């Protein structure tokens, strides 16, 4: 169920930006560590959805960042790094 809701959120966001004729920002999934683990278990060995590249977890090409302050997960634009 987590992977389906993530895919739905990604599709909805893409339609939102396409309908507004705006460039879509770089996105990331921000997930509580336990939700990321649940998503990994749900994906199993199916790398079409969730995979790791150089210790970075990705879902359909969108990076997943762990954050313990998030209770579940969210899809949001990547925040610019403060200098």
mmCIF file of C-alpha atoms in Angstrom:
data_model
loop_
_atom_site.group_PDB
_atom_site.id
_atom_site.type_symbol
_atom_site.label_atom_id
_atom_site.label_comp_id
_atom_site.label_asym_id
_atom_site.label_seq_id
_atom_site.Cartn_x
_atom_site.Cartn_y
_atom_site.Cartn_z
ATOM 1 C CA UNK A 1 0.000 0.000 0.000
ATOM 2 C CA UNK A 2 2.859 2.418 0.677
ATOM 3 C CA UNK A 3 4.298 2.033 -2.823
ATOM 4 C CA UNK A 4 0.903 2.578 -4.457
ATOM 5 C CA UNK A 5 0.236 5.720 -2.438
ATOM 6 C CA UNK A 6 3.729 7.002 -3.309
ATOM 7 C CA UNK A 7 3.100 6.339 -7.012
ATOM 8 C CA UNK A 8 -0.284 8.094 -6.784
ATOM 9 C CA UNK A 9 1.295 11.128 -5.099
ATOM 10 C CA UNK A 10 3.957 11.313 -7.788
ATOM 11 C CA UNK A 11 1.371 11.090 -10.583
ATOM 12 C CA UNK A 12 -0.868 13.715 -8.968
ATOM 13 C CA UNK A 13 2.073 16.085 -8.568
ATOM 14 C CA UNK A 14 3.112 15.622 -12.194
ATOM 15 C CA UNK A 15 -0.435 16.358 -13.398
ATOM 16 C CA UNK A 16 -0.624 19.406 -11.125
ATOM 17 C CA UNK A 17 2.493 20.945 -12.622
ATOM 18 C CA UNK A 18 1.645 19.957 -16.199
ATOM 19 C CA UNK A 19 -1.819 21.487 -15.844
ATOM 20 C CA UNK A 20 -0.366 24.728 -14.510
ATOM 21 C CA UNK A 21 2.191 24.773 -17.348
ATOM 22 C CA UNK A 22 4.994 25.161 -14.787
ATOM 23 C CA UNK A 23 8.292 23.340 -14.594
ATOM 24 C CA UNK A 24 8.185 20.634 -11.950
ATOM 25 C CA UNK A 25 10.762 21.216 -9.204
ATOM 26 C CA UNK A 26 13.195 18.530 -8.117
ATOM 27 C CA UNK A 27 11.222 16.338 -5.735
ATOM 28 C CA UNK A 28 12.095 14.024 -2.875
ATOM 29 C CA UNK A 29 10.192 11.636 -0.673
ATOM 30 C CA UNK A 30 10.770 12.427 2.994
ATOM 31 C CA UNK A 31 10.045 9.363 5.112
ATOM 32 C CA UNK A 32 10.268 8.245 8.692
ATOM 33 C CA UNK A 33 12.911 5.471 8.832
ATOM 34 C CA UNK A 34 10.341 2.841 9.818
ATOM 35 C CA UNK A 35 8.113 3.761 6.848
ATOM 36 C CA UNK A 36 11.101 3.476 4.502
ATOM 37 C CA UNK A 37 11.801 0.017 5.882
ATOM 38 C CA UNK A 38 8.117 -0.905 5.401
ATOM 39 C CA UNK A 39 8.314 0.280 1.792
ATOM 40 C CA UNK A 40 11.459 -1.804 1.241
ATOM 41 C CA UNK A 41 9.714 -4.874 2.648
ATOM 42 C CA UNK A 42 6.698 -4.227 0.442
ATOM 43 C CA UNK A 43 8.896 -3.893 -2.645
ATOM 44 C CA UNK A 44 10.771 -7.091 -1.884
ATOM 45 C CA UNK A 45 13.112 -7.819 -4.772
ATOM 46 C CA UNK A 46 11.060 -5.806 -7.288
ATOM 47 C CA UNK A 47 13.531 -3.114 -8.368
ATOM 48 C CA UNK A 48 11.010 -1.499 -10.729
ATOM 49 C CA UNK A 49 9.805 0.644 -7.838
ATOM 50 C CA UNK A 50 12.361 0.901 -5.058
ATOM 51 C CA UNK A 51 16.110 0.555 -5.423
ATOM 52 C CA UNK A 52 19.427 1.682 -3.965
ATOM 53 C CA UNK A 53 22.232 3.421 -5.817
ATOM 54 C CA UNK A 54 25.416 4.187 -3.853
ATOM 55 C CA UNK A 55 23.587 4.020 -0.493
ATOM 56 C CA UNK A 56 20.801 6.312 -1.749
ATOM 57 C CA UNK A 57 17.296 4.877 -1.719
ATOM 58 C CA UNK A 58 15.185 5.810 -4.761
ATOM 59 C CA UNK A 59 11.543 5.331 -5.750
ATOM 60 C CA UNK A 60 10.927 5.620 -9.499
ATOM 61 C CA UNK A 61 13.914 7.939 -9.825
ATOM 62 C CA UNK A 62 12.959 10.165 -6.881
ATOM 63 C CA UNK A 63 15.329 10.188 -3.911
ATOM 64 C CA UNK A 64 14.054 9.084 -0.505
ATOM 65 C CA UNK A 65 15.430 10.993 2.466
ATOM 66 C CA UNK A 66 14.897 9.709 5.999
ATOM 67 C CA UNK A 67 13.682 12.149 8.641
ATOM 68 C CA UNK A 68 12.648 11.042 12.119
ATOM 69 C CA UNK A 69 10.526 14.175 12.609
ATOM 70 C CA UNK A 70 8.102 12.978 9.892
ATOM 71 C CA UNK A 71 5.429 10.614 11.187
ATOM 72 C CA UNK A 72 4.848 8.825 7.875
ATOM 73 C CA UNK A 73 6.053 10.222 4.521
ATOM 74 C CA UNK A 74 5.539 13.144 2.169
ATOM 75 C CA UNK A 75 6.504 14.142 -1.361
ATOM 76 C CA UNK A 76 7.957 17.632 -1.478
ATOM 77 C CA UNK A 77 10.335 19.847 -3.416
ATOM 78 C CA UNK A 78 13.970 19.458 -2.444
ATOM 79 C CA UNK A 79 14.929 22.217 -0.058
ATOM 80 C CA UNK A 80 17.902 24.298 -1.092
ATOM 81 C CA UNK A 81 20.954 23.674 1.069
ATOM 82 C CA UNK A 82 21.693 26.602 3.320
ATOM 83 C CA UNK A 83 25.153 28.090 3.039
#
